[in-house]
Coordinates of C-alpha atoms in Angstrom, one line a residue:
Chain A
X1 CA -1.6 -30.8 -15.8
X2 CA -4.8 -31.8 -14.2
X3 CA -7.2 -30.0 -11.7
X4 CA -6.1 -31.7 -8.6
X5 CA -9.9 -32.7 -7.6
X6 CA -7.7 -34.8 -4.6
X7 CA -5.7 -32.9 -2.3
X8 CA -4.4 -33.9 1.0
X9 CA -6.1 -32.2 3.6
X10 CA -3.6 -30.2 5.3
X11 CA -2.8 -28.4 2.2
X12 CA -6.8 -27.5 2.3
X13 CA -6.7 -26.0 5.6
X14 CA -3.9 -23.9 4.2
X15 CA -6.0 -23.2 1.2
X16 CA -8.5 -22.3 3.4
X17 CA -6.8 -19.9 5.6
X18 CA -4.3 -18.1 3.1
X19 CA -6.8 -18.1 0.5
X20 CA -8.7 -14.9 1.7
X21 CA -7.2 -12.9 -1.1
X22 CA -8.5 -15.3 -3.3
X23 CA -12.1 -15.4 -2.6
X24 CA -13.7 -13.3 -5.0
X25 CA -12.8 -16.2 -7.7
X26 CA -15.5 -18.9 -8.2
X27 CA -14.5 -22.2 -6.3
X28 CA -16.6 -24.6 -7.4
X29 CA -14.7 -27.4 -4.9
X30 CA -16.2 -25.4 -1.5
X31 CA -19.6 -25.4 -3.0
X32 CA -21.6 -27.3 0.2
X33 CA -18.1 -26.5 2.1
X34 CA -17.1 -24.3 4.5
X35 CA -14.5 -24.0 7.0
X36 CA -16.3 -24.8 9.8
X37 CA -15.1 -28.7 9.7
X38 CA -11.9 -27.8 9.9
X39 CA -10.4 -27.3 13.1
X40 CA -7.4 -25.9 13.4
X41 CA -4.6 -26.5 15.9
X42 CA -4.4 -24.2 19.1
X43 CA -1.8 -20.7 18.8
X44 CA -1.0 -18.7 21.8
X45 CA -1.5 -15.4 20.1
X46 CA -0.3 -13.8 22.8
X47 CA 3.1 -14.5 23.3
X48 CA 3.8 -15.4 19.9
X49 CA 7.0 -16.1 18.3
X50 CA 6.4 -19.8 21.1
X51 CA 8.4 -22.0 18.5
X52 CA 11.0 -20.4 16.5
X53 CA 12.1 -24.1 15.1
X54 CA 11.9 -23.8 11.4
X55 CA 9.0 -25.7 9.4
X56 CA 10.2 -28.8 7.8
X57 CA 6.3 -29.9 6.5
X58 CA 2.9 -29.0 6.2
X59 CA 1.5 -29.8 9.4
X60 CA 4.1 -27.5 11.0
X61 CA 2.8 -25.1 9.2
X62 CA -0.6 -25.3 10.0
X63 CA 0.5 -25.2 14.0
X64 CA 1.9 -21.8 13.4
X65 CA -1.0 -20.2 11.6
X66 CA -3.9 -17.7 13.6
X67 CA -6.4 -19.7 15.7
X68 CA -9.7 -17.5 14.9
X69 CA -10.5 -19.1 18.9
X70 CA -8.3 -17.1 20.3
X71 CA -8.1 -14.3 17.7
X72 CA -11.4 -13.0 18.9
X73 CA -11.0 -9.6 19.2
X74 CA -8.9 -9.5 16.0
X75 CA -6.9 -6.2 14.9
X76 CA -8.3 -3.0 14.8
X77 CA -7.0 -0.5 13.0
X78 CA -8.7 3.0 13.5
X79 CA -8.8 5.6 10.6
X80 CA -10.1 8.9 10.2
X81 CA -10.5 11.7 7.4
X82 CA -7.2 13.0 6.6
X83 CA -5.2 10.0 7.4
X84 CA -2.7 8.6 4.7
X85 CA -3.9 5.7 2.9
X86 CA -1.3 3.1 2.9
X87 CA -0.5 3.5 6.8
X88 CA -3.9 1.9 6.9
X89 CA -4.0 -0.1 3.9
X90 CA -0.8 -1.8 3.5
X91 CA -0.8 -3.3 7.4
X92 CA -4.5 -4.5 6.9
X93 CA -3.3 -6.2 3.6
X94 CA -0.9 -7.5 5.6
X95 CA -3.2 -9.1 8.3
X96 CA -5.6 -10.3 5.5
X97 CA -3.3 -12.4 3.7
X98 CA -1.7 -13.6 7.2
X99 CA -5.6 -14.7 7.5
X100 CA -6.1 -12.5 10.5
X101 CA -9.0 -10.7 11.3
X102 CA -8.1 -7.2 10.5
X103 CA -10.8 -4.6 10.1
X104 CA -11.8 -0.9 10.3
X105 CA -12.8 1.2 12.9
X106 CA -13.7 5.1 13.2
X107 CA -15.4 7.6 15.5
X108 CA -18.7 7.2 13.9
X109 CA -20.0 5.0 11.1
X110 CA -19.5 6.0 7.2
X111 CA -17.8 7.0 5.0
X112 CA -14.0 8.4 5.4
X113 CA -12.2 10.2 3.3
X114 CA -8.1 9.9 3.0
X115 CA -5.4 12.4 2.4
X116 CA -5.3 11.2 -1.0
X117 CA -9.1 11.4 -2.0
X118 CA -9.9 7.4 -1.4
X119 CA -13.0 7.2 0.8
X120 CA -14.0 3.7 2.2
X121 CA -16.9 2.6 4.2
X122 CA -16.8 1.8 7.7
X123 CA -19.0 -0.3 9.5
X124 CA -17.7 -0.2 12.9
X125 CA -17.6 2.4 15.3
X126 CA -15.7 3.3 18.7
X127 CA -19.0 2.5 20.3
X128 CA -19.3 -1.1 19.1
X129 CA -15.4 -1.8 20.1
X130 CA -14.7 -1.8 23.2
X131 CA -11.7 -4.5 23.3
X132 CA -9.3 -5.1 20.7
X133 CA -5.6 -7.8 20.4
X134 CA -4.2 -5.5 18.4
X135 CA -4.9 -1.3 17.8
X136 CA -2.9 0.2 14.9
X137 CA -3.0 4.0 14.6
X138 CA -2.6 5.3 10.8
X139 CA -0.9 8.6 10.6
X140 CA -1.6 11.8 8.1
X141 CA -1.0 15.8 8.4
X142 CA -3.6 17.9 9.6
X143 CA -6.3 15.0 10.2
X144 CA -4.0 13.4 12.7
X145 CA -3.1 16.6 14.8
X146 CA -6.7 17.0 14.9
X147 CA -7.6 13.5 16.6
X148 CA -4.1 14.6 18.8
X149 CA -6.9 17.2 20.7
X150 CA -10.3 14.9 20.5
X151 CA -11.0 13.9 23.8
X152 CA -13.7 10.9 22.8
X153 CA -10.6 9.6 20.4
X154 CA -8.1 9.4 23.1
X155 CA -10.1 8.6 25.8
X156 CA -11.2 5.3 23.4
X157 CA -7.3 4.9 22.9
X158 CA -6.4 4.6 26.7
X159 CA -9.6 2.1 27.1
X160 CA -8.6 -0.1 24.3
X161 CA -4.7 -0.1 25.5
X162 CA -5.8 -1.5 29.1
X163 CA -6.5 -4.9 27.6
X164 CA -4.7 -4.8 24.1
X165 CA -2.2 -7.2 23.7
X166 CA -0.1 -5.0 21.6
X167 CA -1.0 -1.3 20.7
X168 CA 0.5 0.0 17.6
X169 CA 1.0 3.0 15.4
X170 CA 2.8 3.8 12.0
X171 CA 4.4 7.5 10.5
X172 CA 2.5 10.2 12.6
X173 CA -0.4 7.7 14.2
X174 CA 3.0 8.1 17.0
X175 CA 1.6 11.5 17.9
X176 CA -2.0 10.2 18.7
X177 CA -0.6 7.5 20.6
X178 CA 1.3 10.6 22.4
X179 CA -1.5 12.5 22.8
X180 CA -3.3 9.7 24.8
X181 CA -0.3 9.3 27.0
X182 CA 0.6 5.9 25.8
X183 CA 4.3 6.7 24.8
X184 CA 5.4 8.6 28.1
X185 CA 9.4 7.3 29.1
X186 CA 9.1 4.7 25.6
X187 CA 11.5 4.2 23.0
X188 CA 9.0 5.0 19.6
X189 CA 9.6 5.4 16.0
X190 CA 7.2 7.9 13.9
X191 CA 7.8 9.5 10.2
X192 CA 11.3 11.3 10.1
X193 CA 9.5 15.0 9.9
X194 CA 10.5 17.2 13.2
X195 CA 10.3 13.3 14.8
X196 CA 12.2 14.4 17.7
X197 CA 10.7 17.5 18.8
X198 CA 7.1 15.7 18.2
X199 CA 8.2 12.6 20.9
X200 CA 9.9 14.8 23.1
X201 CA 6.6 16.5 23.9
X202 CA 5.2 12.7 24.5
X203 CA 7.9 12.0 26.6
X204 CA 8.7 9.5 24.6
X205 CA 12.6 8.4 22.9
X206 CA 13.0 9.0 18.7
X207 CA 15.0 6.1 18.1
X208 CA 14.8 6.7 14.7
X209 CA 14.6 2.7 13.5
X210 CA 12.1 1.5 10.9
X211 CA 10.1 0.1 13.6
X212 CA 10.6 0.1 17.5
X213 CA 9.1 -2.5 19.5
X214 CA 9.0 -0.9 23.4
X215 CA 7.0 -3.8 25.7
X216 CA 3.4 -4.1 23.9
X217 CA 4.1 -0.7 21.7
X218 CA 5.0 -0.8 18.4
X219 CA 5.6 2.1 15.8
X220 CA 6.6 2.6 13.1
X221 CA 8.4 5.2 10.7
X222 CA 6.6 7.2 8.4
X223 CA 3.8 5.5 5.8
X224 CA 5.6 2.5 4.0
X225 CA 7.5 1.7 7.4
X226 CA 3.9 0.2 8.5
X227 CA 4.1 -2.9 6.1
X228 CA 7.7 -3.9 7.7
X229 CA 6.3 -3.3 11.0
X230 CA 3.2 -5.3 10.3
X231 CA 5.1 -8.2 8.6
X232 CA 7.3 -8.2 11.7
X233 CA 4.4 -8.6 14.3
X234 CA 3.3 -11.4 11.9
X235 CA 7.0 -13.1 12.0
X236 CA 6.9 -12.5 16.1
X237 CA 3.7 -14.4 16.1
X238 CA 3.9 -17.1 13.6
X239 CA 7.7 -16.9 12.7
X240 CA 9.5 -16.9 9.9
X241 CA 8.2 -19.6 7.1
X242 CA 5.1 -18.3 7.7
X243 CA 5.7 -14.3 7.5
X244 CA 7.9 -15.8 4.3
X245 CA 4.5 -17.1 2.7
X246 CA 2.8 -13.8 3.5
X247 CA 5.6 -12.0 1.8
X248 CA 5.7 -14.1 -1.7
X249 CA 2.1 -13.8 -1.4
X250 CA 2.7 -10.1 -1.8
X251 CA 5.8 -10.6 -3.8
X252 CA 7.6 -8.4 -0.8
X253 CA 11.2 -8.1 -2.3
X254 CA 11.0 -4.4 -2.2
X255 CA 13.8 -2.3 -4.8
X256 CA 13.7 1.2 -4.8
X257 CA 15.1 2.7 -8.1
X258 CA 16.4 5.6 -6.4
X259 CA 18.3 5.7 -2.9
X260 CA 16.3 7.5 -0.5
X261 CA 13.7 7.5 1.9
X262 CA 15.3 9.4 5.0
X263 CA 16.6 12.3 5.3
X264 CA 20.2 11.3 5.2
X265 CA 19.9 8.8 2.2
X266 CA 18.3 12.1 0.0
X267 CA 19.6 15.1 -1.3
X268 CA 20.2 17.7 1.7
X269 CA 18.3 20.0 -0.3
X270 CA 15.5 18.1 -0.8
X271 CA 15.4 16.8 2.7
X272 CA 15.3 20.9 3.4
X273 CA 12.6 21.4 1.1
X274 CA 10.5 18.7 2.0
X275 CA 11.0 19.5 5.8
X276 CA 10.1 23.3 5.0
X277 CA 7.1 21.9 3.2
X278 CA 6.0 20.2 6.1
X279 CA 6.5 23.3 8.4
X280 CA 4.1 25.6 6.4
X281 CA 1.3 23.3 7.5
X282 CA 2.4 21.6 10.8
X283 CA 4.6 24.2 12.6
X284 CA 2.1 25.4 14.9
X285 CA 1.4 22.2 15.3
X286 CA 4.8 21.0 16.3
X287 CA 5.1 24.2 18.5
X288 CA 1.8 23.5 20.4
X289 CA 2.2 22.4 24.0
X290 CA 1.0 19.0 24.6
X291 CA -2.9 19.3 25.3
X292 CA -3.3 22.5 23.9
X293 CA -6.9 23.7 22.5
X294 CA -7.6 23.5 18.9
X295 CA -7.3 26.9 18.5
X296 CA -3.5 27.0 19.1
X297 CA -2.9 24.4 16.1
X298 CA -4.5 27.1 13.7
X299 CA -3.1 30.3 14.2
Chain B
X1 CA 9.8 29.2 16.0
X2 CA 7.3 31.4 14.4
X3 CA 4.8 30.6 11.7
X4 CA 6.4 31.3 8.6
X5 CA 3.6 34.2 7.0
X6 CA 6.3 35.3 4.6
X7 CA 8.1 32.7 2.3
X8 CA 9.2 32.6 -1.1
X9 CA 7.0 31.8 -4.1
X10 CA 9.1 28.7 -4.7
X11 CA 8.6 27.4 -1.6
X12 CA 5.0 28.1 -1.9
X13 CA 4.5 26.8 -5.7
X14 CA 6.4 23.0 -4.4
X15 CA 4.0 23.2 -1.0
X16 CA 0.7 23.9 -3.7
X17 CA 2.2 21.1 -5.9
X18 CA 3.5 18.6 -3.2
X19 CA 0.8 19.2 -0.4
X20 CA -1.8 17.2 -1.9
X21 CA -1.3 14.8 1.0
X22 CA -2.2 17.5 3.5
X23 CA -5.3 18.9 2.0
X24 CA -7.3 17.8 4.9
X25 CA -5.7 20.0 6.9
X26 CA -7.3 23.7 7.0
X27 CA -4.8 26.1 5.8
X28 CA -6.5 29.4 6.5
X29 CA -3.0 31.0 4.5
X30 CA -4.8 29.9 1.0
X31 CA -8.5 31.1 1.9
X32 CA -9.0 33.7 -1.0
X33 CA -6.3 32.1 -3.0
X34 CA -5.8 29.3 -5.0
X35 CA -3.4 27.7 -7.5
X36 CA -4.6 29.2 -10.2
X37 CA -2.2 32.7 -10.4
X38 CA 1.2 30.6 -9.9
X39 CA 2.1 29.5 -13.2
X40 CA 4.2 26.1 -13.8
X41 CA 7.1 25.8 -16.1
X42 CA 6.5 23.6 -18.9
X43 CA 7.5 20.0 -18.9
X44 CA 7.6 17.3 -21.6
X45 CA 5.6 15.0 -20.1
X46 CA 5.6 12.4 -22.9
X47 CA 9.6 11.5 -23.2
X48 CA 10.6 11.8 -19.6
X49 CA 14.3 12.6 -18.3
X50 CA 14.6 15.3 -20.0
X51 CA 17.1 16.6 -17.7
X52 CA 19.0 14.4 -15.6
X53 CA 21.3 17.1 -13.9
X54 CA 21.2 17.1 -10.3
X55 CA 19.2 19.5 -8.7
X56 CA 20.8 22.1 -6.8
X57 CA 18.7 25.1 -5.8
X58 CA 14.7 25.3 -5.3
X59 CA 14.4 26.7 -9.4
X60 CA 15.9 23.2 -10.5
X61 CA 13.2 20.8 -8.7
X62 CA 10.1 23.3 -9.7
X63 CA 11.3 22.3 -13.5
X64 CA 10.9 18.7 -12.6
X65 CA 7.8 19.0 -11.5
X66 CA 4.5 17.8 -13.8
X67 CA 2.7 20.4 -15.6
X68 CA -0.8 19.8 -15.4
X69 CA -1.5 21.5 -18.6
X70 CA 0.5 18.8 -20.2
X71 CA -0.7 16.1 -18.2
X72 CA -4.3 16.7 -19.4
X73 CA -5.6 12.8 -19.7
X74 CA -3.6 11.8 -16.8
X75 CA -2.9 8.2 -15.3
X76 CA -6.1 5.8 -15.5
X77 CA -5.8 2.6 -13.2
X78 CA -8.0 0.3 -13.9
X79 CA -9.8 -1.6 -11.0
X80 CA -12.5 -4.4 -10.8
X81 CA -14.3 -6.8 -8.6
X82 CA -11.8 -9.5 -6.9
X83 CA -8.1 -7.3 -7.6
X84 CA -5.4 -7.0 -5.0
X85 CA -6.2 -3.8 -3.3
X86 CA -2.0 -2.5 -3.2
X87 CA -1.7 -3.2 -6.5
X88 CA -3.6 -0.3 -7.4
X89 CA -3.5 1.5 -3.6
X90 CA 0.0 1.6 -4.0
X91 CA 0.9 3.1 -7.0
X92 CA -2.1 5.8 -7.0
X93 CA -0.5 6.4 -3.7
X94 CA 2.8 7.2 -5.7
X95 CA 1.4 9.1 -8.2
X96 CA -0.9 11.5 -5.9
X97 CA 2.1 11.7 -3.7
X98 CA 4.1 13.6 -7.0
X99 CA 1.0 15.7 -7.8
X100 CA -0.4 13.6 -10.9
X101 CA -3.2 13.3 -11.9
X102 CA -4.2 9.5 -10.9
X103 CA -7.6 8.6 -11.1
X104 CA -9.9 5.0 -10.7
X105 CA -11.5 3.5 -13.8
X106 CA -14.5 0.6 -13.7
X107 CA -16.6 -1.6 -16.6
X108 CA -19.3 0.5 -14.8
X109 CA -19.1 3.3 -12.1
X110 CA -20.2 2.5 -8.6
X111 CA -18.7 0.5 -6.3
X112 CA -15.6 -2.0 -6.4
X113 CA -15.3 -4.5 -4.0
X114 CA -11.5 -6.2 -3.6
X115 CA -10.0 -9.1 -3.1
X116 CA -9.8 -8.2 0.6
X117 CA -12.9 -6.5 1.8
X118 CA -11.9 -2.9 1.1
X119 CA -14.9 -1.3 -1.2
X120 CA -14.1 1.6 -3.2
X121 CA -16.6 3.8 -4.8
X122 CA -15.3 4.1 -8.5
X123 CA -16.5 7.2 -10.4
X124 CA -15.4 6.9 -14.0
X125 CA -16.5 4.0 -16.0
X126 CA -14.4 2.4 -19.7
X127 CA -17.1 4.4 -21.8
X128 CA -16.2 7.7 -19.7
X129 CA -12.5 7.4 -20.7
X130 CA -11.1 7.1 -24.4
X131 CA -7.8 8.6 -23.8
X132 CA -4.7 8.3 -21.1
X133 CA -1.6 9.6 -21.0
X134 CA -1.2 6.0 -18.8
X135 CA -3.0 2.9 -18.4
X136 CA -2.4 1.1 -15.4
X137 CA -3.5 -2.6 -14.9
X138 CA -3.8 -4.2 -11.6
X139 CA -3.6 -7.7 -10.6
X140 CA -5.5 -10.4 -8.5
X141 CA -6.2 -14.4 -9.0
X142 CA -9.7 -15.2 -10.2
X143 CA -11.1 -11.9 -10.5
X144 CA -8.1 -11.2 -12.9
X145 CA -8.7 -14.2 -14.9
X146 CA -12.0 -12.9 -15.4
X147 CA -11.2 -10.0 -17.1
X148 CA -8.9 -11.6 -19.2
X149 CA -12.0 -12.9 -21.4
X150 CA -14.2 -9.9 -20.9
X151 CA -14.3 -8.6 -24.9
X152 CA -15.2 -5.0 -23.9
X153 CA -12.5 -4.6 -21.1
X154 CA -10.2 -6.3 -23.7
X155 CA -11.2 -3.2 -26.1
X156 CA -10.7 -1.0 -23.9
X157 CA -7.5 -1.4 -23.1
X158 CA -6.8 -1.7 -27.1
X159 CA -8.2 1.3 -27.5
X160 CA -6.6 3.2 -24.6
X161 CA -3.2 1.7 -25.6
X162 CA -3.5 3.0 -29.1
X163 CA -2.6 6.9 -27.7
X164 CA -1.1 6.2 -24.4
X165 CA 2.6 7.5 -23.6
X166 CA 2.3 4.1 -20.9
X167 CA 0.6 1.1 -21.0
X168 CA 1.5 -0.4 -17.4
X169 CA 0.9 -3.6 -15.2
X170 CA 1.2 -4.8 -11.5
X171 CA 1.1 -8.7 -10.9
X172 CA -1.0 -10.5 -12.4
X173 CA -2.3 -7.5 -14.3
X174 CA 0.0 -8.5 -16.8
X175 CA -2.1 -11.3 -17.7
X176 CA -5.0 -8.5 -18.7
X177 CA -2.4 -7.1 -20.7
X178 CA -1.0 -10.3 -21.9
X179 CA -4.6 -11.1 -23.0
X180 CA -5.1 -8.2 -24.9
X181 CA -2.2 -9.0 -27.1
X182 CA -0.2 -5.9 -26.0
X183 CA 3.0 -8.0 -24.6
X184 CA 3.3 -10.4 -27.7
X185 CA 7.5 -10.5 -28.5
X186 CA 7.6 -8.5 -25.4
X187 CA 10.0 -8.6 -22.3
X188 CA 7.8 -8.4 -19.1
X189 CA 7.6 -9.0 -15.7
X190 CA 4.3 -10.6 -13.9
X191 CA 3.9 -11.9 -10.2
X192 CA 5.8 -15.0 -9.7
X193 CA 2.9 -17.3 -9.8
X194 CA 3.5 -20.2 -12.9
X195 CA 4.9 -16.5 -14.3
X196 CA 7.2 -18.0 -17.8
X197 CA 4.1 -20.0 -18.7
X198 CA 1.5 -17.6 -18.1
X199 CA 3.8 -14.8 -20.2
X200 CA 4.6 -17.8 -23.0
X201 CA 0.8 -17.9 -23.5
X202 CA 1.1 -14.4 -24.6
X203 CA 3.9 -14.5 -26.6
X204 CA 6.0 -12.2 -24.1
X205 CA 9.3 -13.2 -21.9
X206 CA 9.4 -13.6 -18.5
X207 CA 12.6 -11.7 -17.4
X208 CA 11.8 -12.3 -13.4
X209 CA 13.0 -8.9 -13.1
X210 CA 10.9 -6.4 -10.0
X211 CA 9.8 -4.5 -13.4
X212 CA 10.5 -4.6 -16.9
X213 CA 10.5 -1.7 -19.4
X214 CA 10.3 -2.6 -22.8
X215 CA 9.3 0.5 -24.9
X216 CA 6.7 2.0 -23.8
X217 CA 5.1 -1.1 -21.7
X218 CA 6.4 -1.2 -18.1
X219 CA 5.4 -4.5 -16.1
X220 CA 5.8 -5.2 -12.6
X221 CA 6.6 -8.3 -10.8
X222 CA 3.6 -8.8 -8.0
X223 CA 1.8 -6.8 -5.6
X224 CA 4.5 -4.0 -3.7
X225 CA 6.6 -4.5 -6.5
X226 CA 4.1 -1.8 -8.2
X227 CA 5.0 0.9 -5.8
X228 CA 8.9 0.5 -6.8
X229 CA 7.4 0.9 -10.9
X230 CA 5.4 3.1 -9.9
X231 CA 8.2 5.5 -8.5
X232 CA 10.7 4.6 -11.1
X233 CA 8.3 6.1 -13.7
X234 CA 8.7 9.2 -11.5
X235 CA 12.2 9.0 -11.8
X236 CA 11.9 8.9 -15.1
X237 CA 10.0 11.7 -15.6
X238 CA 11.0 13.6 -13.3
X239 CA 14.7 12.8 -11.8
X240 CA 15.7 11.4 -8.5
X241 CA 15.8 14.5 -6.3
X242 CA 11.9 15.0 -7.3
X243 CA 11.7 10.9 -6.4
X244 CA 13.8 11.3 -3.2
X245 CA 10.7 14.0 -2.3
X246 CA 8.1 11.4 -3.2
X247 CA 10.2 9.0 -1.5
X248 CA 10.6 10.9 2.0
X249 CA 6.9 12.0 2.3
X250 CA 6.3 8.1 2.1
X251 CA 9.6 7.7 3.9
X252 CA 10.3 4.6 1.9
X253 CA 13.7 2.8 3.2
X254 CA 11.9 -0.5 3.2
X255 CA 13.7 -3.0 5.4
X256 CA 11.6 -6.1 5.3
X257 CA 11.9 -7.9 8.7
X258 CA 12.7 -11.5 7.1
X259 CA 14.7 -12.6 3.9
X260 CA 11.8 -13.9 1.6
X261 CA 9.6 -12.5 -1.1
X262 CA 10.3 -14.3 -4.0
X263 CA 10.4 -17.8 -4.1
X264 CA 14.6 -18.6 -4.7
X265 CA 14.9 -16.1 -1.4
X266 CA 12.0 -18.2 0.4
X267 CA 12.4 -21.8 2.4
X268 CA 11.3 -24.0 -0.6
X269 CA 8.5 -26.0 1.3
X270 CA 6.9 -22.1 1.7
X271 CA 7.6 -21.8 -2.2
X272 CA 5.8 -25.0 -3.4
X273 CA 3.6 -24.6 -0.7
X274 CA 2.5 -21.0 -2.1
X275 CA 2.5 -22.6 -5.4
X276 CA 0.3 -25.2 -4.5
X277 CA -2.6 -23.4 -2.9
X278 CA -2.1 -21.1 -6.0
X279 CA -2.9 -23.7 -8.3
X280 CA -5.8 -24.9 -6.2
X281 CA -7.6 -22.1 -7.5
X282 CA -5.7 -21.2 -10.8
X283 CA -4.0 -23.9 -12.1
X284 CA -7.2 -24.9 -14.9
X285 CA -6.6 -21.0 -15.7
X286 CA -3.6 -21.5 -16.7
X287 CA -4.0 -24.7 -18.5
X288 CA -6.7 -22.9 -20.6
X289 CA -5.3 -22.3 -24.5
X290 CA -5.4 -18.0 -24.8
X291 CA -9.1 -17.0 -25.9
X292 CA -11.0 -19.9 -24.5
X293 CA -14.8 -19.1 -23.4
X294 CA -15.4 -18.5 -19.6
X295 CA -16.3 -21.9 -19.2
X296 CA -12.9 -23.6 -19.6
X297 CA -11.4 -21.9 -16.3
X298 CA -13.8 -23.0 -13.7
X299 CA -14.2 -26.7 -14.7

């Protein structure tokens, strides 16, 4: 088989804007290139999901992919030391091979560190943001109940919500959300642990799916519930074929080798154990009332 | 509900070994204490379900856990320049989740830019490391196909595999593996991508499967698929209740929001699609006979 030096140009574009996760490799072919030439067809990325016909060729195709015009503001996703990594990290790999413009944003500039020890750089603060499509709020343990009581954070969260077009959260990010008032008389989703009492306080409805959608707010379960919540705003957006391409991109067929992942598809006892777990680092927290001083969460 | 000051020493060993993921959160309970005077029981680390007995009481799930005095080289993933950030974010999420010892390798320390933007900063480099209990390879496109004709990575990974308990792959990381001539007459899995000729080049068999376990090589197919390897190698080390925990604190039911993710479960103009902005950028790759100098896969 030969390099195709001559493809048609529809297949470019496509190239073009799904090939993100390809860039580090050395494309000759785009040498004196750029995107730039290429326009792309017009998306109401606001009300998404506009044409739920299925794609029968390329050129559909194209119509239903992300219009950088109107994707100005692009997806925001704000993390903070403590948080889990893959709340963050899957949904932004998510948005990156859907070729939207996902990126990082946290109360200052610099460095921040994850539950797990990975730190990233962040370029973007809650100064330079002031408008975003799309907010997703990572969860995490400790980290998260502390942005639960910063006033700076929340206060950013409420500004950003008044002109988001959807405002989001996976596992715990639910209880920051909460905290800035956002989920008061909503149906939400956040990780399983002590999921009711936490919404409750929020004012807010545990429905206990993998990801709710209330109006503009969507949530998610706990950590891995964020990819399936992402992939979802994707299919409401661009529909099916598309959110298909994303997902063999990522080979997205997902087969645990165990059953489990909620309480009631594990052992009872390890659902105990992992809930007492919990408790010995987030109890006060859970007992807390809603806007409590820091203090409370520690002793 | 009070704060629980007084709990058992089981509870307390699984919340020192388990609670990695809450570290950021300042537990003023272990100021002046440490992990050091709670010892483990032993595990063989090395041949893995040991014990497949269900669990039954809190004695039973401390046995399953990993003994870090056995677990002394721990589990290197290797990372570079251009790879698909989940591949490795994933299953390093796994691992830290089930208190391994999981840990970034580069050619060179510093930082490691991938495929998608997100810039880790790497701290051990190939000539810092001569010994794993596992080796895990990530995946990407070009960036891959790079280190599949980089001699001293190739080395490496010889020498690493010579001692290891594991030698392991996500996506395209096969490929790395492949190259190195550790899959020859083997049965593996690789991302979907051109995946029975890529795996012929190395003498291995495609078996399409989400991951393959042939001795002591496991393969993954692409992408998430390493975070279901990933936990199966938990399970077997360590049994499905001590999976189930990994599995709720990452409370992974995953319910993808569309049928897709490989190509026979995709539409088939999003599969050839896929496939042909894939071979845009790879397809003289995998023309390339095994061994070929640098220059063969960009021209």
């Amino acid at each position: 088989m030969h390099f195709k030096k001559i493809i048609n140009n529809t297949l470019l574009r496509l190239i073009i804007v799904l090939g993100f996760s390809l860039t580090a490799f050395n494309i000759h072919a785009f040498n004196g290139g750029g995107s730039s030439k290429f326009s792309m067809p017009k998306h109401d990325f606001a009300n998404g999901s506009v044409n739920n016909q299925p794609i029968t060729n390329m050129d559909d195709l194209m119509f239903r992919q992300p219009n950088p015009n109107v994707n100005v503001n692009g997806i925001g996703i704000f993390v903070y030391d403590g948080m889990f990594s893959l709340d963050a990290l899957g949904p932004y790999q998510v948005f990156k091979t859907a070729a939207l413009n996902a990126f990082f944003i946290a109360k200052k500039k610099g460095p921040v560190t994850m539950s797990n020890g990975i730190t990233i750089n962040v370029d973007k603060s809650i100064d330079d943001v002031s408008k975003l499509d799309v907010l997703l709020i990572p969860g995490g343990a400790g980290g998260t109940a502390m942005q639960t009581i910063d006033p700076e954070v929340l206060a950013w969260i409420k500004q950003i919500d008044q002109t988001s077009i959807f405002t989001t959260s996976v596992c715990t990010g639910a209880w920051i959300l909460g905290a800035a008032g956002l989920l008061e008389g909503k149906d939400a989703s956040t990780h399983w642990y002590r999921a009711n009492e936490m919404l409750t306080k929020f004012g807010a409805d545990y429905t206990g799916k993998r990801w709710t959608r209330d109006g503009k707010y969507w949530t998610s379960a706990g950590v891995t519930a964020g990819l399936d919540m992402s992939l979802a705003l994707v299919n409401h957006l661009f529909g099916k074929e598309y959110t298909q391409a994303v997902m063999l991109d990522m080979e997205y067929d997902p087969q645990p080798p165990v059953k489990g992942g909620t309480p009631k598809k594990s052992a009872p006892i390890i659902a105990q154990l992992m809930q007492d777990m919990y408790d010995f680092f987030l109890i006060n927290f859970v007992n807390c009332p809603l806007g409590t001083p820091g203090a409370c969460l520690f002793n």
